CSV table of C-alpha atoms in Angstrom, one decimal:
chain,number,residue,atom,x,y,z
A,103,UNK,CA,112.0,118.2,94.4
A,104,UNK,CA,111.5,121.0,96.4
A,105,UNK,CA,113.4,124.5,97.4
A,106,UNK,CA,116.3,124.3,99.1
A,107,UNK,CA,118.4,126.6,101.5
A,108,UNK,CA,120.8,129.2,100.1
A,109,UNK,CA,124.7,127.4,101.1
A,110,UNK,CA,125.5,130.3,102.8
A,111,UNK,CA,122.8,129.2,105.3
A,112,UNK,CA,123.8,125.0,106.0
A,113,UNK,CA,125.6,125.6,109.0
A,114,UNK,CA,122.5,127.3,110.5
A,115,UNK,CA,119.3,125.5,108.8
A,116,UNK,CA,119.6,122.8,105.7
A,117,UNK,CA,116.0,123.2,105.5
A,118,UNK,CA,112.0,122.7,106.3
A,119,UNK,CA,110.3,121.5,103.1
A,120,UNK,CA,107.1,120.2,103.7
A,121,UNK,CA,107.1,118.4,100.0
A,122,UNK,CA,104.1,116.7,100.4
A,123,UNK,CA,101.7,119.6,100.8
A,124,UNK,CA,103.2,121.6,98.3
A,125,UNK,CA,104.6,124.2,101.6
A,126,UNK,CA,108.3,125.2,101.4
A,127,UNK,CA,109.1,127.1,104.4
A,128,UNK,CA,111.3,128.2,107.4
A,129,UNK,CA,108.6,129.9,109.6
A,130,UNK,CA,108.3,126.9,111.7
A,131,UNK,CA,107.0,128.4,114.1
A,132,UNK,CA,103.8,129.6,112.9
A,133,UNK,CA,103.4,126.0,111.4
A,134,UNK,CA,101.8,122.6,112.9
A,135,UNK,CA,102.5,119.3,111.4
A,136,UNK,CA,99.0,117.1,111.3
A,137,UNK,CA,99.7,114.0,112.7
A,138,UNK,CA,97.7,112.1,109.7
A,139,UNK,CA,100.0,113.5,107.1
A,140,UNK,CA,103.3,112.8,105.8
A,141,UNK,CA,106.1,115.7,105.0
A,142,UNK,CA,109.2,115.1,103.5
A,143,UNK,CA,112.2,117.0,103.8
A,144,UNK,CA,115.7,117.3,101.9
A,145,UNK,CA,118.8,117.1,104.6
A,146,UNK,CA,121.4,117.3,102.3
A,147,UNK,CA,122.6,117.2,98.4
A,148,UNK,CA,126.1,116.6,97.1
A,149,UNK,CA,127.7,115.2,94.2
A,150,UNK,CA,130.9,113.1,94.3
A,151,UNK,CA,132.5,111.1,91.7
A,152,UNK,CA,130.3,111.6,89.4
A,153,UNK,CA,127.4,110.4,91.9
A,154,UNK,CA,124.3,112.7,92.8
A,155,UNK,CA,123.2,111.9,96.5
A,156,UNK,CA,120.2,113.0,98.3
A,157,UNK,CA,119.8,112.5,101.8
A,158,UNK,CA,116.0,113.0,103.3
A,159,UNK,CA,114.0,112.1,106.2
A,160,UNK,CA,110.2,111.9,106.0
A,161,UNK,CA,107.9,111.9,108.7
A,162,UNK,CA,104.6,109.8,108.9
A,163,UNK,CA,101.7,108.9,110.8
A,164,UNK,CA,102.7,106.8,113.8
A,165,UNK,CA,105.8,108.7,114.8
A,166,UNK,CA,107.8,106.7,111.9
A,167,UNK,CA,110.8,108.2,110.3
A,168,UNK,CA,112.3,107.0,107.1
A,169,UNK,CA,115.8,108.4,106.4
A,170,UNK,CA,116.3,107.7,102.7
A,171,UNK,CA,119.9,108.2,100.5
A,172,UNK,CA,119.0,108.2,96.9
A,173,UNK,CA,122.2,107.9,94.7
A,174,UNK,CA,122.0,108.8,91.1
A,175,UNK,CA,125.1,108.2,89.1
A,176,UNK,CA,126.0,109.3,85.4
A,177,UNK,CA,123.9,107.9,82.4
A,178,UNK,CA,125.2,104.3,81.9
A,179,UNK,CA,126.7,103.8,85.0
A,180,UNK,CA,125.6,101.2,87.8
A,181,UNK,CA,126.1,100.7,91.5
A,182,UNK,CA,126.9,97.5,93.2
A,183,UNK,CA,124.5,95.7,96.1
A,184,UNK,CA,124.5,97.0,99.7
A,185,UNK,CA,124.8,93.6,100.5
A,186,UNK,CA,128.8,93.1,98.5
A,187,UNK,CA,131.5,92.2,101.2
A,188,UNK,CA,133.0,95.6,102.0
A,189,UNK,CA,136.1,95.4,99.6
A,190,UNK,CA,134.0,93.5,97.1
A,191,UNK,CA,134.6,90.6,95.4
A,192,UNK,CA,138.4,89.7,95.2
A,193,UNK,CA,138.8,93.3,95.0
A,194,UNK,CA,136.2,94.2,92.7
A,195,UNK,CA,133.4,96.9,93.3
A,196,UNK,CA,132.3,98.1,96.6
A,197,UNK,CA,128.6,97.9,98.4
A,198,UNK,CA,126.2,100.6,98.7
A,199,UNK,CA,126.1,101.8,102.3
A,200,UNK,CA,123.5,104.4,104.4
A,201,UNK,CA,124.4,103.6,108.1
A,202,UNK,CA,123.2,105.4,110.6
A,203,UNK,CA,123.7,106.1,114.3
A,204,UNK,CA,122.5,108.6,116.8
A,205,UNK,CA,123.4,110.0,120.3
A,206,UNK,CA,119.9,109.2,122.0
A,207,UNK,CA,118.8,106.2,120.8
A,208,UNK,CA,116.5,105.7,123.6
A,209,UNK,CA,114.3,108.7,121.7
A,210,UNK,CA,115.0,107.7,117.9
A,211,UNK,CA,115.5,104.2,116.9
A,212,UNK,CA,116.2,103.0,113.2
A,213,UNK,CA,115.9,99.1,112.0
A,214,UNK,CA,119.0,97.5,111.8
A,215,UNK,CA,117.4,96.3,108.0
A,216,UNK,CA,117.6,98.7,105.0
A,217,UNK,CA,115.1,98.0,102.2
A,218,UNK,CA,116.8,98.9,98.4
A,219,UNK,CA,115.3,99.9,95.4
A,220,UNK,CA,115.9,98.6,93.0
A,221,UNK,CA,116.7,95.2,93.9
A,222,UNK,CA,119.9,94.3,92.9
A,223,UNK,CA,120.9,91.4,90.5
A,224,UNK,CA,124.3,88.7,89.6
A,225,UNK,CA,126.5,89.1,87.0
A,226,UNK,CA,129.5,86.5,86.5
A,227,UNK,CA,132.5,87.8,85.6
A,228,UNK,CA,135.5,85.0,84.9
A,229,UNK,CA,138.0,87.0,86.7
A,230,UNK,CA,136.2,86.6,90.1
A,231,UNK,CA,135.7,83.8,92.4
A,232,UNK,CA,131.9,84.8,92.9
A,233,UNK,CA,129.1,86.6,91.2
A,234,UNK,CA,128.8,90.4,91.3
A,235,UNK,CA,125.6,91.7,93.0
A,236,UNK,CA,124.7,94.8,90.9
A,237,UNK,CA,122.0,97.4,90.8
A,238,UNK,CA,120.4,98.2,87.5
A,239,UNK,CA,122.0,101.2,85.6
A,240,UNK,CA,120.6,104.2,87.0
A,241,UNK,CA,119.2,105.6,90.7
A,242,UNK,CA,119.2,103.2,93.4
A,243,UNK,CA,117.4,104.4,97.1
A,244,UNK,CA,118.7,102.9,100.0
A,245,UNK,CA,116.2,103.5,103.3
A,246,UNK,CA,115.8,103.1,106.7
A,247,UNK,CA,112.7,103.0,109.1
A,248,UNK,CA,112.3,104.6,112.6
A,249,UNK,CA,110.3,105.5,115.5
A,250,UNK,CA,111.0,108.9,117.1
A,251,UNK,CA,109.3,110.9,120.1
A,252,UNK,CA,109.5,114.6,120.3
A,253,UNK,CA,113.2,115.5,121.3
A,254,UNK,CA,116.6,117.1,119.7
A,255,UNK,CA,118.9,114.0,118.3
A,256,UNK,CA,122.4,114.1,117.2
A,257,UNK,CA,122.9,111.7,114.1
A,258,UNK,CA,125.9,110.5,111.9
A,259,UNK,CA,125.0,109.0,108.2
A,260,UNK,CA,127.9,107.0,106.5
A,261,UNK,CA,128.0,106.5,103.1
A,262,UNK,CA,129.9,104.0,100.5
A,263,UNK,CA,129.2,104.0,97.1
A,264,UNK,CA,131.2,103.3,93.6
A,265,UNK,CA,130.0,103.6,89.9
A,266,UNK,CA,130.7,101.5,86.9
A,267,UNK,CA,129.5,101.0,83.8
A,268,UNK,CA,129.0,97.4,82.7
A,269,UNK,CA,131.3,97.4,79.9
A,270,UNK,CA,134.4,98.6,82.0
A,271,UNK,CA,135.3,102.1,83.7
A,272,UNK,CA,134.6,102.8,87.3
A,273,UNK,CA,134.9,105.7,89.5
A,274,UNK,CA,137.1,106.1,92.3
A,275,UNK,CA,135.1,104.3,95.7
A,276,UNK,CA,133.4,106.9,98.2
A,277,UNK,CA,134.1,104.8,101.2
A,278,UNK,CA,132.8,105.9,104.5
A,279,UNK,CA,131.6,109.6,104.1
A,280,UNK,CA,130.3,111.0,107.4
A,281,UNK,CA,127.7,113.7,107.2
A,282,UNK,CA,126.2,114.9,110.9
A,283,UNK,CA,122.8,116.4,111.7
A,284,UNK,CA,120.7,117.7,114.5
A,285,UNK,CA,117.2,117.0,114.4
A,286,UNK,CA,114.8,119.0,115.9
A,287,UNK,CA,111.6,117.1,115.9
A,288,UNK,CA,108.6,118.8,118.0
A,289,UNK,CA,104.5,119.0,117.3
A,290,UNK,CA,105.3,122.5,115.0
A,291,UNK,CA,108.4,120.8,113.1
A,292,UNK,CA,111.2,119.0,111.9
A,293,UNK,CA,114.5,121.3,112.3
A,294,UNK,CA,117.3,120.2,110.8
A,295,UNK,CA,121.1,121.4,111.4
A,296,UNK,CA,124.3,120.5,109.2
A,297,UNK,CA,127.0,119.3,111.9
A,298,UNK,CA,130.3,120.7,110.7
């Protein structure tokens, strides 16, 4: 989807990838974002428990930010519903999470909603009191919608996740992982920061 930063960097820049016009770059400051565009830009990859996660923000017109976590677990696998009781039903699964907070909301807001793609489905099982709300096998991308102005924001993402296939074998939960950032957003940019 779009160069990425050498690991060695993260702690200084994750990255400036201006997906949409086909620009990867980190000369920001010869650089102006057009206000009638949209760029896209990867904060962070990992893969845990057999889970592929990307984590990205994109920028479009109106001062709107979408932070986005797109898990992608092993062939056959599935993920349960962001909307699953946190320990899941009578034990079973866990939800999907991508919360967010920041340390100026008065400058960056994000929706309280999250719109999920695809949209998840019941299954019955016997053991369980209730139905299991479950993603289709495959990648499921969780979002959130903001307004920012200009400014340098602190932000903490959690995320939950677990993976199972439908005809028995799950991975251990993810429960909670906290990644940090500093965003750098100005008329030239988006600058993004790994907090360690």
């Amino acid at each position: 989807m779009g160069a990425g930063v050498k690991r060695g960097q993260a702690a200084t820049l994750i990255g400036l990838l201006f997906l949409s016009s086909g620009i990867s770059t980190t000369e920001s400051a010869n650089y102006h974002l057009n206000p009638a565009k949209t760029y896209n830009y990867i904060l962070k990859t990992f893969i845990q428990n057999n889970v592929r996660v990307d984590i990205r923000a994109d920028l479009t017109p109106g001062n709107n930010i979408f932070l986005s976590a797109a898990f992608t677990p092993h062939s056959g696998y599935h993920l349960y519903s962001t909307r699953l009781p946190k320990k899941g039903i009578d034990g079973a699964g866990r939800p999907t999470k991508f919360d967010i907070s920041t340390q100026k909301p008065s400058g960056l807001k994000f929706s309280d909603s999250i719109t999920d793609s695809p949209r998840p489905f019941n299954v019955t099982d016997k053991s369980l009191s209730k139905p299991l709300a479950i993603y289709p096998a495959g990648p499921v991308t969780l979002t959130r919608k903001g307004k920012y102005s200009p400014g340098t924001y602190n932000i903490i993402v959690r995320i939950t996740y677990m993976s199972c296939k439908s005809d028995g074998g799950c991975t251990i939960p993810v429960e909670n992982k906290q990644l940090g950032f500093t965003l750098k957003i100005s008329d030239k940019a988006l600058i993004v920061k790994e907090m360690l």
